């Protein structure tokens, strides 16, 4: 394969989707991220992909990411039209609407993975640590507080938003909390996971390296 080319799913039928397992879908995204982090050029024929996708969608995964403009989910995994469902909310928190979106992606459309992805230098995480209070943001940031409390227990160092190591640790705990919340609050997704039909995993995206570190728990 030319180093400047890209392999994408662009699945055209449910039969093609069913050839993937949760494990192979995760491996596919890991390879895409590896190409991205190694600066392999993205090259796609979007017009062809759009034409193919108009008759239906069969994404491999649903990724819940922060709204951060530096976190370009499809590019991070070198995916394109029809490959992924993507939801975005500040701090990658999971609320009822996000949870319902996960259920739609997996229960209705057959996606193989649920990925909750945090990232480094996250403004929402830093704001939560700083106890920012502003309009509706206050309620959203309160969802991150349990992760701050958990991260603080054994952290040896300055527990502030200025300490990037601490902020990253909070972000990773927040992802783990979100995964736990998914299993607790969605019997549907929990059952699909127990049957081996899906995987629920976490990810942490490093803005400096472009690498996603996956947490499979």
C-alpha positions as MATLAB code, in Angstrom:
seq = 'XXXXXXXXXXXXXXXXXXXXXXXXXXXXXXXXXXXXXXXXXXXXXXXXXXXXXXXXXXXXXXXXXXXXXXXXXXXXXXXXXXXXXXXXXXXXXXXXXXXXXXXXXXXXXXXXXXXXXXXXXXXXXXXXXXXXXXXXXXXXXXXXXXXXXXXXXXXXXXXXXXXXXXXXXXXXXXXXXXXXXXXXXXXXXXXXXXXXXXXXXXXXXXXXXXXXXXXXX';
ca = [
       0.000    0.000    0.000;
       1.220    3.494   -0.851;
       2.170    5.278    2.385;
       0.056    8.238    1.246;
      -3.100    6.165    0.795;
      -5.673    5.230    3.407;
      -7.770    2.166    4.114;
     -11.276    2.959    5.313;
     -14.296    0.801    6.080;
     -17.024    2.427    3.988;
     -19.196   -0.627    4.603;
     -22.116   -0.861    2.226;
     -24.224   -3.524    3.936;
     -25.031   -5.058    7.282;
     -23.481   -8.305    6.023;
     -20.136   -6.548    5.632;
     -20.488   -5.033    9.112;
     -21.170   -8.445   10.651;
     -17.841   -9.706    9.351;
     -16.236   -7.491   12.005;
     -16.052   -8.510   15.653;
     -15.636   -5.967   18.466;
     -11.992   -7.058   18.649;
     -11.308   -6.659   14.934;
     -13.122   -3.327   14.864;
     -10.906   -2.079   17.691;
      -7.806   -3.363   15.897;
      -8.903   -1.521   12.747;
      -9.189    1.778   14.615;
      -5.864    1.240   16.376;
      -4.159    0.812   13.005;
      -5.842    3.944   11.717;
      -4.613    5.910   14.718;
      -1.126    4.537   14.216;
      -1.107    5.828   10.643;
      -2.428    9.193   11.830;
       0.197    9.565   14.560;
       2.930    8.701   12.057;
       1.737   11.540    9.787;
       0.552    9.295    6.989;
      -1.352   11.511    4.550;
      -5.133   11.112    4.501;
      -6.508   10.608    0.997;
     -10.174    9.911    0.374;
     -12.610   10.015   -2.514;
     -15.419   11.684   -0.588;
     -17.794   11.953   -3.532;
     -17.724    8.173   -4.006;
     -18.152    7.575   -0.284;
     -21.102    9.964   -0.065;
     -22.804    8.210   -2.966;
     -22.280    4.812   -1.336;
     -23.485    5.997    2.071;
     -26.773    7.492    0.858;
     -28.416    4.059    0.812;
     -27.631    3.261    4.446;
     -25.051    3.509    7.202;
     -23.099    0.733    8.897;
     -20.472    2.358   11.144;
     -18.049    0.193   13.087;
     -18.192    2.237   16.280;
     -19.637    5.166   18.141;
     -17.099    7.537   19.654;
     -18.036   10.041   22.351;
     -15.498   12.833   22.394;
     -15.022   16.257   23.899;
     -16.106   19.279   21.850;
     -12.470   20.434   21.675;
     -11.727   21.698   18.164;
      -8.308   20.025   18.225;
      -9.822   16.558   18.600;
     -10.841   15.580   15.060;
     -12.272   12.133   15.687;
     -12.508   10.834   12.126;
      -9.011   12.027   11.274;
      -7.545   10.614   14.494;
      -8.684    7.149   13.397;
      -8.239    7.866    9.684;
     -11.892    7.202    8.990;
     -14.337    8.914    6.666;
     -17.964    9.105    5.608;
     -19.987    6.226    7.029;
     -17.251    4.747    9.239;
     -18.126    6.176   12.670;
     -20.930    7.590   14.743;
     -19.577   10.569   16.697;
     -21.079   12.421   19.652;
     -19.479   15.432   21.297;
     -19.942   17.012   24.698;
     -17.560   19.096   26.796;
     -15.436   16.872   29.008;
     -16.676   13.683   27.282;
     -19.304   13.269   30.000;
     -22.139   10.804   29.478;
     -25.716   12.034   29.881;
     -29.052   10.411   28.986;
     -29.024   11.652   25.399;
     -25.483   10.420   24.809;
     -26.436    7.081   26.370;
     -29.464    6.829   24.085;
     -27.197    7.560   21.120;
     -24.944    4.670   22.156;
     -27.980    2.392   22.323;
     -29.140    3.501   18.883;
     -25.700    2.967   17.351;
     -25.268   -0.525   18.792;
     -28.804   -1.796   19.350;
     -30.343   -0.534   16.112;
     -27.441   -0.089   13.689;
     -25.118   -2.846   14.881;
     -21.992   -0.841   15.765;
     -19.372   -3.034   17.432;
     -17.725   -0.537   19.779;
     -18.610    2.186   22.232;
     -15.600    4.435   22.816;
     -15.509    7.231   25.384;
     -12.476    9.360   24.594;
     -10.890   11.994   26.790;
      -7.825   14.010   25.873;
      -4.896   15.991   27.213;
      -5.096   19.753   27.755;
      -8.874   19.489   28.156;
     -10.416   22.850   29.014;
     -13.520   21.293   30.547;
     -11.425   19.147   32.878;
      -9.311   22.143   33.866;
     -12.441   24.232   34.471;
     -13.934   21.488   36.639;
     -10.757   21.355   38.720;
     -10.945   25.152   39.080;
     -14.630   24.866   40.132;
     -15.768   27.252   37.404;
     -19.409   28.316   37.796;
     -21.119   29.826   34.777;
     -24.660   29.218   33.538;
     -25.398   25.654   32.463;
     -21.681   24.892   32.434;
     -21.835   24.572   36.230;
     -24.086   21.505   36.084;
     -22.052   19.865   33.333;
     -18.759   20.347   35.181;
     -20.272   18.880   38.341;
     -20.370   15.521   36.528;
     -16.556   15.564   36.478;
     -16.194   16.138   40.242;
     -16.217   12.396   41.166;
     -13.235   11.901   38.835;
     -11.413   14.793   40.507;
     -12.045   13.277   43.933;
     -10.861    9.844   42.778;
      -7.756   11.197   41.065;
      -6.844   13.212   44.159;
      -6.698   10.231   46.503;
      -3.272    8.870   45.628;
      -1.885   11.667   43.467;
       1.563   12.774   44.562;
       1.909   16.321   43.337;
       0.083   19.608   42.895;
      -3.653   19.007   42.533;
      -4.471   21.930   40.289;
      -5.449   22.642   36.709;
      -1.974   24.089   36.131;
      -0.447   20.656   36.714;
      -1.055   18.924   33.377;
      -0.233   15.515   34.823;
      -2.989   15.919   37.395;
      -5.451   17.221   34.776;
      -4.680   14.241   32.531;
      -5.159   11.873   35.466;
      -8.573   13.425   36.164;
      -9.494   13.059   32.490;
      -8.602    9.368   32.537;
     -10.598    8.766   35.720;
     -13.488   10.624   34.110;
     -13.401    8.249   31.143;
     -13.409    5.240   33.474;
     -16.346    6.706   35.390;
     -18.241    7.212   32.129;
     -17.680    3.571   31.190;
     -18.975    2.471   34.583;
     -22.008    4.734   34.178;
     -22.779    3.234   30.775;
     -22.856   -0.279   32.176;
     -24.910    0.757   35.187;
     -27.456    2.863   33.313;
     -27.939    0.891   30.101;
     -29.077   -2.716   30.576;
     -29.206   -2.956   26.780;
     -25.526   -2.132   26.275;
     -24.480   -4.208   29.261;
     -26.293   -7.229   27.811;
     -24.772   -6.721   24.354;
     -21.331   -6.536   25.935;
     -21.878   -9.657   28.029;
     -22.942  -11.518   24.875;
     -19.732  -10.432   23.167;
     -21.583   -8.418   20.528;
     -19.954   -5.125   21.487;
     -17.057   -3.745   23.512;
     -17.241   -0.662   25.726;
     -13.796    0.910   25.939;
     -12.139    4.120   26.959;
      -9.529    6.129   25.140;
      -7.190    8.990   25.996;
      -5.951   11.143   23.120;
      -2.608   12.885   23.512;
      -2.633   16.200   21.676;
       1.168   16.221   21.499;
       1.702   12.781   19.945;
      -1.611   12.115   18.175;
      -1.768    8.712   19.895;
      -4.909    7.262   21.475;
      -4.185    5.095   24.499;
      -7.060    2.623   24.872;
      -8.431    1.435   28.196;
     -10.173   -1.935   27.910;
     -11.747   -2.777   31.250;
];
